[in-house]
mmCIF file of C-alpha atoms in Angstrom:
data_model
loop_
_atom_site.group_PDB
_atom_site.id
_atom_site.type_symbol
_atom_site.label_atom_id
_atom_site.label_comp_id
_atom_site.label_asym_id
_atom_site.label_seq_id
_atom_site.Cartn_x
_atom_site.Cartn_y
_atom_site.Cartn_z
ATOM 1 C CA UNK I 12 21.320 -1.904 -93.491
ATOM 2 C CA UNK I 13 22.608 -4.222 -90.721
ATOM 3 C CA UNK I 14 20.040 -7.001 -89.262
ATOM 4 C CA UNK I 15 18.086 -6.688 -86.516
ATOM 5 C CA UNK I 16 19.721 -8.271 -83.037
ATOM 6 C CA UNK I 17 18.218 -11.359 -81.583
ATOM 7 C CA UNK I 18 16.342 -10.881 -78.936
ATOM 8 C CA UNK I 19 16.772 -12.869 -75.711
ATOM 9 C CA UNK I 20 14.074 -15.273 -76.252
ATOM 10 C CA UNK I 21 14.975 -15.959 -79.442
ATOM 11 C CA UNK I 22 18.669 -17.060 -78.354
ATOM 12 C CA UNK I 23 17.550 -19.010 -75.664
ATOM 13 C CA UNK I 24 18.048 -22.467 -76.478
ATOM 14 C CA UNK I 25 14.519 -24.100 -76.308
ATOM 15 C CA UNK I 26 14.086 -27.249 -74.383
ATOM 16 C CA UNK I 27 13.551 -30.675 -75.879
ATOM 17 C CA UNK I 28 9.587 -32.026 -75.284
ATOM 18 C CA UNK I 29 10.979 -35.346 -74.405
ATOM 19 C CA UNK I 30 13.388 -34.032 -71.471
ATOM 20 C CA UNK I 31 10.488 -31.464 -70.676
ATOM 21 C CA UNK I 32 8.025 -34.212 -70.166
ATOM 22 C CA UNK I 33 10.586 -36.505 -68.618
ATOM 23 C CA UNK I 34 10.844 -34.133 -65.523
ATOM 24 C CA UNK I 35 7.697 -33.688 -65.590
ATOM 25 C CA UNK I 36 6.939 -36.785 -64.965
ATOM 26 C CA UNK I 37 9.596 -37.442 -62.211
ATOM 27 C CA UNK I 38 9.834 -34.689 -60.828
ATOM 28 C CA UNK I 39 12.436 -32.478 -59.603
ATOM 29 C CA UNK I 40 15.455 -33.523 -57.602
ATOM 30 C CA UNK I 41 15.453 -32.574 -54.095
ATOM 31 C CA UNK I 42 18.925 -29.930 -53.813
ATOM 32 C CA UNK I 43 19.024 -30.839 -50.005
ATOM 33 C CA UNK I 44 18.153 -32.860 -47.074
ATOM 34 C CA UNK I 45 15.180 -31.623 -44.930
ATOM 35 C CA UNK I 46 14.602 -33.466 -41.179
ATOM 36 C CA UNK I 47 10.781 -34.453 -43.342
ATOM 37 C CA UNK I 48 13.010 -36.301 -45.911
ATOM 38 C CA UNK I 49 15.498 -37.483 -43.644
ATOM 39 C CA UNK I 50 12.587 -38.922 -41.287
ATOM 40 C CA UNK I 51 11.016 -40.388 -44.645
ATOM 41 C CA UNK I 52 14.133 -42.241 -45.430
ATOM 42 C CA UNK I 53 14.448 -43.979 -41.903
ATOM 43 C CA UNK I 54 11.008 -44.837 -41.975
ATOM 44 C CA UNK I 55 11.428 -47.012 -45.093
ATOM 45 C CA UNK I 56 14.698 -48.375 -44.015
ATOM 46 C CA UNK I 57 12.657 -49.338 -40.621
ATOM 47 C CA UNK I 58 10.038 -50.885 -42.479
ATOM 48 C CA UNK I 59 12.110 -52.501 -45.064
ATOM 49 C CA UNK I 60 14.505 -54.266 -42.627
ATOM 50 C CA UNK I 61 11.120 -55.388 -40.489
ATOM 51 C CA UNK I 62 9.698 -57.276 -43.320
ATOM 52 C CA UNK I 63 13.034 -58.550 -45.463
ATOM 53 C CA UNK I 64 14.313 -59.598 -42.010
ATOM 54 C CA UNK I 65 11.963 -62.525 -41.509
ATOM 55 C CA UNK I 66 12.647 -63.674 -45.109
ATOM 56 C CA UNK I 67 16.619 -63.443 -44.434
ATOM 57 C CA UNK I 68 16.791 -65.742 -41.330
ATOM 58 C CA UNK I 69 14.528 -68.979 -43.677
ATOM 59 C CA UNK I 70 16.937 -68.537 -46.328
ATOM 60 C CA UNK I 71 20.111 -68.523 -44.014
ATOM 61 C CA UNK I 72 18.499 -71.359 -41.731
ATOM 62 C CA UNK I 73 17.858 -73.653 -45.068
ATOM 63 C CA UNK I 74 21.263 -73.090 -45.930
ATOM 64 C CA UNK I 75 22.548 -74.376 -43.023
ATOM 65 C CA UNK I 76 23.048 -77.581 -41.190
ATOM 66 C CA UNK I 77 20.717 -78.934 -38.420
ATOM 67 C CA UNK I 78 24.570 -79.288 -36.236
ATOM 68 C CA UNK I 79 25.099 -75.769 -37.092
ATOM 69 C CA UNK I 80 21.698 -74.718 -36.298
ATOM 70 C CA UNK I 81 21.991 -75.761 -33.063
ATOM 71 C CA UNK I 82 24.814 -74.553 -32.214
ATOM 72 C CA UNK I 83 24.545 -71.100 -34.171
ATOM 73 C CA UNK I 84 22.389 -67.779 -33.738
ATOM 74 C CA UNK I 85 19.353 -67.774 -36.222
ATOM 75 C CA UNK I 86 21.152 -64.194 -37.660
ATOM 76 C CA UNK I 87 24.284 -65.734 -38.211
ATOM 77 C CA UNK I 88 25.769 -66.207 -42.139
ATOM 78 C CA UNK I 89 26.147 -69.998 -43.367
ATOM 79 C CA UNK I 90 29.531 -71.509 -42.436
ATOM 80 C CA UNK I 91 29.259 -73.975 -45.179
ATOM 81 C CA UNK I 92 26.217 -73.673 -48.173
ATOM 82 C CA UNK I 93 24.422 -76.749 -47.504
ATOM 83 C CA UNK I 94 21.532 -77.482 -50.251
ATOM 84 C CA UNK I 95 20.244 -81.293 -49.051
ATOM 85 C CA UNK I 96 17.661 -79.372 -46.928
ATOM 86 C CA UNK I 97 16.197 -77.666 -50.384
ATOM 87 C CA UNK I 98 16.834 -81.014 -52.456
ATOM 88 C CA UNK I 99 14.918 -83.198 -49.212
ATOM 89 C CA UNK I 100 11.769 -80.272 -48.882
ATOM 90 C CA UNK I 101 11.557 -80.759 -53.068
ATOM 91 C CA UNK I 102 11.630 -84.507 -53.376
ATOM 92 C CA UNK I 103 11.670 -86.724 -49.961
ATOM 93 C CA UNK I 104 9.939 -84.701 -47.247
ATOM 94 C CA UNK I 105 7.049 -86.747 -45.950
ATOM 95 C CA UNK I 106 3.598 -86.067 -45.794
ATOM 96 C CA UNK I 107 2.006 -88.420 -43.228
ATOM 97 C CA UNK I 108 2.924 -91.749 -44.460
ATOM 98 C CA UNK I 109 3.781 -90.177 -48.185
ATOM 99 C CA UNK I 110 7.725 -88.729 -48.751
ATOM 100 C CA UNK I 111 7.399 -87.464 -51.927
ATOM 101 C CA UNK I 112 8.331 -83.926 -51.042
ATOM 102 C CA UNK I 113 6.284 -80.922 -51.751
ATOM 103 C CA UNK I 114 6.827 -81.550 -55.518
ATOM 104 C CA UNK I 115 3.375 -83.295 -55.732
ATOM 105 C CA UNK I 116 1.863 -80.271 -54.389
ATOM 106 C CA UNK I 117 3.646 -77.970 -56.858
ATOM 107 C CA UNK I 118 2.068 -79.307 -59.840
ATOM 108 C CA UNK I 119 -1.180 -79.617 -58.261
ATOM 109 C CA UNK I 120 -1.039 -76.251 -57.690
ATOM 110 C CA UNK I 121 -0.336 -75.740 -61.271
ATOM 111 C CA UNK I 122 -3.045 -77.838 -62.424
ATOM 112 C CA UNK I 123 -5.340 -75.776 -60.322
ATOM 113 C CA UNK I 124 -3.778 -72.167 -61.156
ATOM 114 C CA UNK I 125 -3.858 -71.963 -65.050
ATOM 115 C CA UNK I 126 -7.942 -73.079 -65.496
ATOM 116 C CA UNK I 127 -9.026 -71.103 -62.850
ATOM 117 C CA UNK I 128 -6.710 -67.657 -64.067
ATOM 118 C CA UNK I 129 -7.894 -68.699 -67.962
ATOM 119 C CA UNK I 130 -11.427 -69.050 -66.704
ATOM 120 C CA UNK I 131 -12.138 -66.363 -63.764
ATOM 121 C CA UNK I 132 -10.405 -63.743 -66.394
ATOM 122 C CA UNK I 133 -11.845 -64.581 -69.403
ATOM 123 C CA UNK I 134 -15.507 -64.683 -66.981
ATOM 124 C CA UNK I 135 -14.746 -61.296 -65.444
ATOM 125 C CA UNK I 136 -13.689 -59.413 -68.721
ATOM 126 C CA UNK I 137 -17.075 -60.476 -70.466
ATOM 127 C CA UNK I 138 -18.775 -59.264 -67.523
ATOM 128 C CA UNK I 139 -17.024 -56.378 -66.939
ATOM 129 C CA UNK I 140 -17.830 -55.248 -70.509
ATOM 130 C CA UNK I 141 -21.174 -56.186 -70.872
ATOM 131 C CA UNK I 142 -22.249 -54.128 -67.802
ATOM 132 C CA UNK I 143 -19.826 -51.394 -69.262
ATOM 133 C CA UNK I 144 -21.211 -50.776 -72.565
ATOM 134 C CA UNK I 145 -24.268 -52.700 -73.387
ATOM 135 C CA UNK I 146 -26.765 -51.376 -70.635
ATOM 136 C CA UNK I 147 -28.364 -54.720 -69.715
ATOM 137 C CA UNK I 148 -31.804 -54.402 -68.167
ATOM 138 C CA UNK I 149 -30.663 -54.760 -64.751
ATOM 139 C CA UNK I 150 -27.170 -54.067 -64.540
ATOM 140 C CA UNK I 151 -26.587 -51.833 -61.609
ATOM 141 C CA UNK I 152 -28.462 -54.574 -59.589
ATOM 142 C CA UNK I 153 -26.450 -57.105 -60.749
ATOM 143 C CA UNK I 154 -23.255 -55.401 -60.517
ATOM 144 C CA UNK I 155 -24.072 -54.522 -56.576
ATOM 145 C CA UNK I 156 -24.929 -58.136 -56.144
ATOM 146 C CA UNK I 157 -21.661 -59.360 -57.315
ATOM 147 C CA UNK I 158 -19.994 -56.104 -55.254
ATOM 148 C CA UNK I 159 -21.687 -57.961 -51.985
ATOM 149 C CA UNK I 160 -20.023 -61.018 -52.765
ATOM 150 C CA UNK I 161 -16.455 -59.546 -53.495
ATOM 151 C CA UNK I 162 -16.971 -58.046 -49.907
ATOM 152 C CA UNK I 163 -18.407 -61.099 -48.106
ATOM 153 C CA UNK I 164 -16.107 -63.280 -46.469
ATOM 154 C CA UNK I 165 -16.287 -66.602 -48.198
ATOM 155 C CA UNK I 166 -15.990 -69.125 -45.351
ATOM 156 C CA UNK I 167 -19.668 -68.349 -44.530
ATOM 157 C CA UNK I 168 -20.373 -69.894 -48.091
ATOM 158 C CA UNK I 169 -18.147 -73.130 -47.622
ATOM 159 C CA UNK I 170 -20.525 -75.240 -45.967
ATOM 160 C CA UNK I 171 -23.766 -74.374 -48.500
ATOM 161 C CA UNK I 172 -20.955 -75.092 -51.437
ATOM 162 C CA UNK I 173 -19.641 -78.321 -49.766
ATOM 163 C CA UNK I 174 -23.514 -79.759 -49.973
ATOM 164 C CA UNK I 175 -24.139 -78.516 -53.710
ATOM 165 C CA UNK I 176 -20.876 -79.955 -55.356
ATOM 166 C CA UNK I 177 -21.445 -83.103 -53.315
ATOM 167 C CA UNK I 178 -25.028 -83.137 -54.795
ATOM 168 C CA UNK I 179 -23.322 -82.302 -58.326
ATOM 169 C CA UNK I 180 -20.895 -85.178 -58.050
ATOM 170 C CA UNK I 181 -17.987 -83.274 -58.352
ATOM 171 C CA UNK I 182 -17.265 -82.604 -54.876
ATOM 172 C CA UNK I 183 -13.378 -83.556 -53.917
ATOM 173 C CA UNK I 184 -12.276 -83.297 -57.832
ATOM 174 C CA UNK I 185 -9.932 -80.795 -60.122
ATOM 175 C CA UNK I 186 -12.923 -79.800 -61.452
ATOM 176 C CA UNK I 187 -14.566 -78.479 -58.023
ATOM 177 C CA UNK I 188 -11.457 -76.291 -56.888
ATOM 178 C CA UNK I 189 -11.352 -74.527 -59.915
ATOM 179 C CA UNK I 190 -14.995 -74.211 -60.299
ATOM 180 C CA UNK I 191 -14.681 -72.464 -56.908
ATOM 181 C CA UNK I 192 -11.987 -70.192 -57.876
ATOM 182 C CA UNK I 193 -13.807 -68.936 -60.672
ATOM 183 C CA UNK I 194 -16.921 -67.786 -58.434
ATOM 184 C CA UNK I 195 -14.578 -66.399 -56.067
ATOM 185 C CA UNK I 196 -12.747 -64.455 -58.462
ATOM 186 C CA UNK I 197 -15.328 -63.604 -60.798
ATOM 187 C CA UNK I 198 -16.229 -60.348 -58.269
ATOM 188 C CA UNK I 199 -13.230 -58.985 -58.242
ATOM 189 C CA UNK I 200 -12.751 -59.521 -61.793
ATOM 190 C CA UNK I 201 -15.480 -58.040 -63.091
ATOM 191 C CA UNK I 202 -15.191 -55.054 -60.913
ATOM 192 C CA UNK I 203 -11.732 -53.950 -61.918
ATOM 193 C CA UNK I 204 -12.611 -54.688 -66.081
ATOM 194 C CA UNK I 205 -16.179 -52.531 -65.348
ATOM 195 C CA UNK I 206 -14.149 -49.991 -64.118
ATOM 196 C CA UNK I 207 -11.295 -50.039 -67.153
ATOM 197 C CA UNK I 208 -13.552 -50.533 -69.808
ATOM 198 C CA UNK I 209 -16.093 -47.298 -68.574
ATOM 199 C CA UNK I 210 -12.876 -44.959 -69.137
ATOM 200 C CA UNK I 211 -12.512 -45.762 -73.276
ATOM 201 C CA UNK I 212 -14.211 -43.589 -74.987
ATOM 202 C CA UNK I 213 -17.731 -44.458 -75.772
ATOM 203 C CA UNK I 214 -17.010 -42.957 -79.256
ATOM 204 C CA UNK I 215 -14.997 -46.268 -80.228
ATOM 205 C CA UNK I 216 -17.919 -48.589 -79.090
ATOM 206 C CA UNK I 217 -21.110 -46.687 -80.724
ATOM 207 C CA UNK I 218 -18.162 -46.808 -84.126
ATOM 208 C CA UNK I 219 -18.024 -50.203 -83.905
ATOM 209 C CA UNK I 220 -22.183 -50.886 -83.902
ATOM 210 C CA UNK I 221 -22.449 -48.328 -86.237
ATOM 211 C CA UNK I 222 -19.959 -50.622 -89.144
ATOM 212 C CA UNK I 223 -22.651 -53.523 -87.667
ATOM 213 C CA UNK I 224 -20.472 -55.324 -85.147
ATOM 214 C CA UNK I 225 -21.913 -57.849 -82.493
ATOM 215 C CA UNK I 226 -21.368 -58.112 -79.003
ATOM 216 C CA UNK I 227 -18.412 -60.941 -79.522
ATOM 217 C CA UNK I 228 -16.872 -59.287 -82.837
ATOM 218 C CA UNK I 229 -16.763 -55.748 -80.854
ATOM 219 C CA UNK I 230 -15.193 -57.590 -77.861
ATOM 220 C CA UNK I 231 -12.646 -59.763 -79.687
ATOM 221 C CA UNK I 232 -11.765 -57.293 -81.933
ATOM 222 C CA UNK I 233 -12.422 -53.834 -80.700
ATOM 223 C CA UNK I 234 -12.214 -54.011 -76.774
ATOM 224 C CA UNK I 235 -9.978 -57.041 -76.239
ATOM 225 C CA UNK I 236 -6.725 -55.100 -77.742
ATOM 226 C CA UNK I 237 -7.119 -52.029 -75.338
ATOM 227 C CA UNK I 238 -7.274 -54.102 -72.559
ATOM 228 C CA UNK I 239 -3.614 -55.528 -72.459
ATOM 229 C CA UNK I 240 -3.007 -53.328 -68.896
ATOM 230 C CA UNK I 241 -6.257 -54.302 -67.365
ATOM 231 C CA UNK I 242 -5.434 -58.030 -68.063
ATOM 232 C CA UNK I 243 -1.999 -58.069 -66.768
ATOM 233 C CA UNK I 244 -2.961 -56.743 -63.589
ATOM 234 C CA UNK I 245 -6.288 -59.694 -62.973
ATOM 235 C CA UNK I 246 -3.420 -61.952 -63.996
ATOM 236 C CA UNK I 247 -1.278 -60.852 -61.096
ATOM 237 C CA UNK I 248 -4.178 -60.543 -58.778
ATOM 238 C CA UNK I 249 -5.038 -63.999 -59.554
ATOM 239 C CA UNK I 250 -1.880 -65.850 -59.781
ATOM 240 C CA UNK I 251 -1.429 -64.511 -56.376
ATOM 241 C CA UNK I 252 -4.210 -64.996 -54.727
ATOM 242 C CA UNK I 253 -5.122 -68.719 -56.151
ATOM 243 C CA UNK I 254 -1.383 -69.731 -55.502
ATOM 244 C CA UNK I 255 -1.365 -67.972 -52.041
ATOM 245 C CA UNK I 256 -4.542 -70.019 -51.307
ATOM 246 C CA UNK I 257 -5.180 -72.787 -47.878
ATOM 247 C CA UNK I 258 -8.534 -73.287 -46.988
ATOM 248 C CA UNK I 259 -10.203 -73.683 -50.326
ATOM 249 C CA UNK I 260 -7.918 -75.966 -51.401
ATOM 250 C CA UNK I 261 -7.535 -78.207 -48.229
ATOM 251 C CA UNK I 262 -12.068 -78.419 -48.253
ATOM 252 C CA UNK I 263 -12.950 -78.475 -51.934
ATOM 253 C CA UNK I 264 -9.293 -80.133 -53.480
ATOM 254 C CA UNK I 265 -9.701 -83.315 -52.350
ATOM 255 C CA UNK I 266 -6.589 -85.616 -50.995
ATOM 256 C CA UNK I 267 -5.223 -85.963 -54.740
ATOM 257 C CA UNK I 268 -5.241 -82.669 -55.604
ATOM 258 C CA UNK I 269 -3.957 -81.077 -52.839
ATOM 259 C CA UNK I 270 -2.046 -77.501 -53.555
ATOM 260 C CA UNK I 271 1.063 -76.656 -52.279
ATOM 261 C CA UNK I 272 0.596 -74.227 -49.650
ATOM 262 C CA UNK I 273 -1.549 -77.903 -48.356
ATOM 263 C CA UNK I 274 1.102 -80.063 -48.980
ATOM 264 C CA UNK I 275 3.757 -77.128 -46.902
ATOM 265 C CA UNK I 276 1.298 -77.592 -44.003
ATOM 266 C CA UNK I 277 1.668 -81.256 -43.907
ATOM 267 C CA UNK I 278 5.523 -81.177 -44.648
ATOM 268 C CA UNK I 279 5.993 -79.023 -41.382
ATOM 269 C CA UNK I 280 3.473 -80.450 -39.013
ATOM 270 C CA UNK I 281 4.800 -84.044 -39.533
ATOM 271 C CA UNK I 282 7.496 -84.652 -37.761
ATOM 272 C CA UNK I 283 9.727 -88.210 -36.929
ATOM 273 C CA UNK I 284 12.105 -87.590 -34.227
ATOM 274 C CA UNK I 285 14.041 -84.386 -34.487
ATOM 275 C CA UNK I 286 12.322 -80.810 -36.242
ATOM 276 C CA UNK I 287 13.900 -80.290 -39.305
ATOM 277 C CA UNK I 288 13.858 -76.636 -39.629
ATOM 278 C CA UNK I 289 16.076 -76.099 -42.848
ATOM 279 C CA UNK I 290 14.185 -77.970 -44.429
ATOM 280 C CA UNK I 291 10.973 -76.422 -42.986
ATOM 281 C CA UNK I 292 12.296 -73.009 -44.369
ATOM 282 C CA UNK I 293 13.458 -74.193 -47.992
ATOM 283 C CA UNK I 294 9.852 -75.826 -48.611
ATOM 284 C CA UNK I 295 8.612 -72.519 -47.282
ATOM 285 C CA UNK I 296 10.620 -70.510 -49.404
ATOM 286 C CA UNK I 297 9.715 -72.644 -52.609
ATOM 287 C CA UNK I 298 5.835 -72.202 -51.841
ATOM 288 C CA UNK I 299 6.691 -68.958 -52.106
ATOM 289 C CA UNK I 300 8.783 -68.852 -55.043
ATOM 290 C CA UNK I 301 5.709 -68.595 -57.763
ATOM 291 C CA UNK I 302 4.096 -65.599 -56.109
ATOM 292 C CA UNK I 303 7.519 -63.696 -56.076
ATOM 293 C CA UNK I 304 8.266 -64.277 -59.563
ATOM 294 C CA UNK I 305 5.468 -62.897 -60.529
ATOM 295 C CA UNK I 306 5.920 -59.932 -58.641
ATOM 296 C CA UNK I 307 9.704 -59.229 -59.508
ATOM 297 C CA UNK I 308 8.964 -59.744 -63.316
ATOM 298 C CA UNK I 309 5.694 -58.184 -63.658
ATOM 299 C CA UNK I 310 5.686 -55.642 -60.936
ATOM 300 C CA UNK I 311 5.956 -52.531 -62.761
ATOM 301 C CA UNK I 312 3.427 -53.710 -65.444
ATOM 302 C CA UNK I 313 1.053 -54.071 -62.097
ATOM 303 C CA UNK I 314 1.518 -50.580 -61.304
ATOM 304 C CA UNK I 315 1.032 -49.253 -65.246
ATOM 305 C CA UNK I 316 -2.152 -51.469 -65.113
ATOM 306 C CA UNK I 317 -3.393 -49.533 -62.206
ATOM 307 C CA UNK I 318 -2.533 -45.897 -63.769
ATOM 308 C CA UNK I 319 -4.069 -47.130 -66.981
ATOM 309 C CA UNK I 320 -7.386 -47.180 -65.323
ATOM 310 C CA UNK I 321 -8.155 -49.895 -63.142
ATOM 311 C CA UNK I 322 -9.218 -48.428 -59.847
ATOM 312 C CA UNK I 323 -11.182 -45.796 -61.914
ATOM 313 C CA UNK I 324 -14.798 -45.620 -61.889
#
């Protein structure tokens, strides 16, 4: 007696789970060009060249120089690479009657960034989870209060700060900029780790009281581990926005602790004789430098922080 014959869905060769769920996930490719995804294209192209443009003409002009500057167009490519403008912006463009270059200002900047992102993180993720999981007496009204103050502009709390860290003694000191970092960014902060921390499972929590763990011991050991996205993207958000920083830092600094977005400020506006504008545009493009880092290296681990849960809630 012969076997039975296959039937077609038996000869069908099955597709793989991983290639399944990688088109799943991006998606099928388009078989043609519609005017909607033509349009789309040109639009980004537009947009693109309108903010890379600006970006292109500092780094061409600080390659070039001040001779060829003046007698060049602003779009046109360096003759001949000239880097004394990027060496002069780093170590001897003046600041009033100081030409140390923006150089002091980097590592102020530094000395100001890695206390107040250790601190306003550390602040906000303790927050976050205490409101998230251990139902404080008072929580929602706490958690609007700091909401009103992530919303709030902050220069209408400058001058009230100014007078209480000048009664403290601290005003004009290391310790006051970062101080004020941390109560800027502790809003923010706490909103983004409330929001990540009430999508885990509550399961994993009421586990972890039930085996007789504390509020630090669940945190450190429990909570802490999951929260690898979550942290990655505060980091971002802070390195950014403490780096990116003017006004704090010119009011609350003080004169030897000046950041470097400050000490770019000072660099351009003083001027003996002629306007040095490659150097204006390499000490521009080296304030910058720290932000973009961050962004080419850590970009995509922004955006899987995001998925993972941190505009949830």
């Amino acid at each position: 007696m012969s076997s039975p014959r296959p039937t077609v869905a038996a000869a069908a060769p099955l597709e793989r789970p991983a290639n399944r769920q990688k088109s799943v996930e991006r998606g099928r490719k388009p078989k043609r060009l519609t005017p909607g995804r033509i349009g789309l294209y040109a639009f980004i192209a537009v947009a693109a060249a309108f903010f890379l443009l600006p970006a292109v003409i500092m780094i061409f002009t600080s390659l070039k120089s001040m001779d060829e500057i003046r007698d060049g167009s602003i779009f046109a490519l360096p003759q001949h690479l000239d880097f004394s403008a990027w060496i002069a912006a780093w170590s001897t463009a003046c600041t009033g009657l100081s030409c140390d270059g923006i150089r002091v200002g980097f590592w102020n900047s530094i000395k100001i960034l890695v206390p107040s992102v250790v601190l306003s993180i550390a602040a906000g993720s303790i927050l976050g989870y205490a409101l998230s999981f251990w139902r404080v007496r008072g929580a929602n009204v706490l958690f609007a209060i700091l909401l009103l103050g992530a919303f709030l502009p902050y220069q209408i709390f400058i001058y009230p700060m100014v007078r209480g860290f000048s009664l403290l003694g601290i005003y004009n000191s290391l310790a006051c900029i970062v101080t004020i970092h941390v109560i800027f960014g502790l809003p923010v902060m706490t909103l983004i780790f409330r929001n990540f921390y009430a999508g885990l499972p509550q399961e994993l929590f009421n586990a972890a009281r039930v085996d007789g763990g504390g509020f630090w011991r669940i945190f450190l050991y429990v909570i802490l581990p999951m929260s690898t996205p979550i942290l990655i993207v505060a980091a971002i958000l802070q390195i950014t926005g403490i780096w990116n920083d003017f006004i704090l830092g010119l009011v609350f600094a003080g004169r030897e602790n000046l950041p470097m977005t400050v000490q770019l400020n000072n660099v351009v506006n003083t001027t003996y004789g002629e306007r040095t504008y490659n150097m204006n545009m390499a000490a521009t493009i080296l304030t910058a430098a720290v932000p973009l880092v961050v962004y080419f290296v850590s970009g995509r681990w922004f955006v899987r922080g995001i998925a993972a849960g941190a505009v949830k809630g």
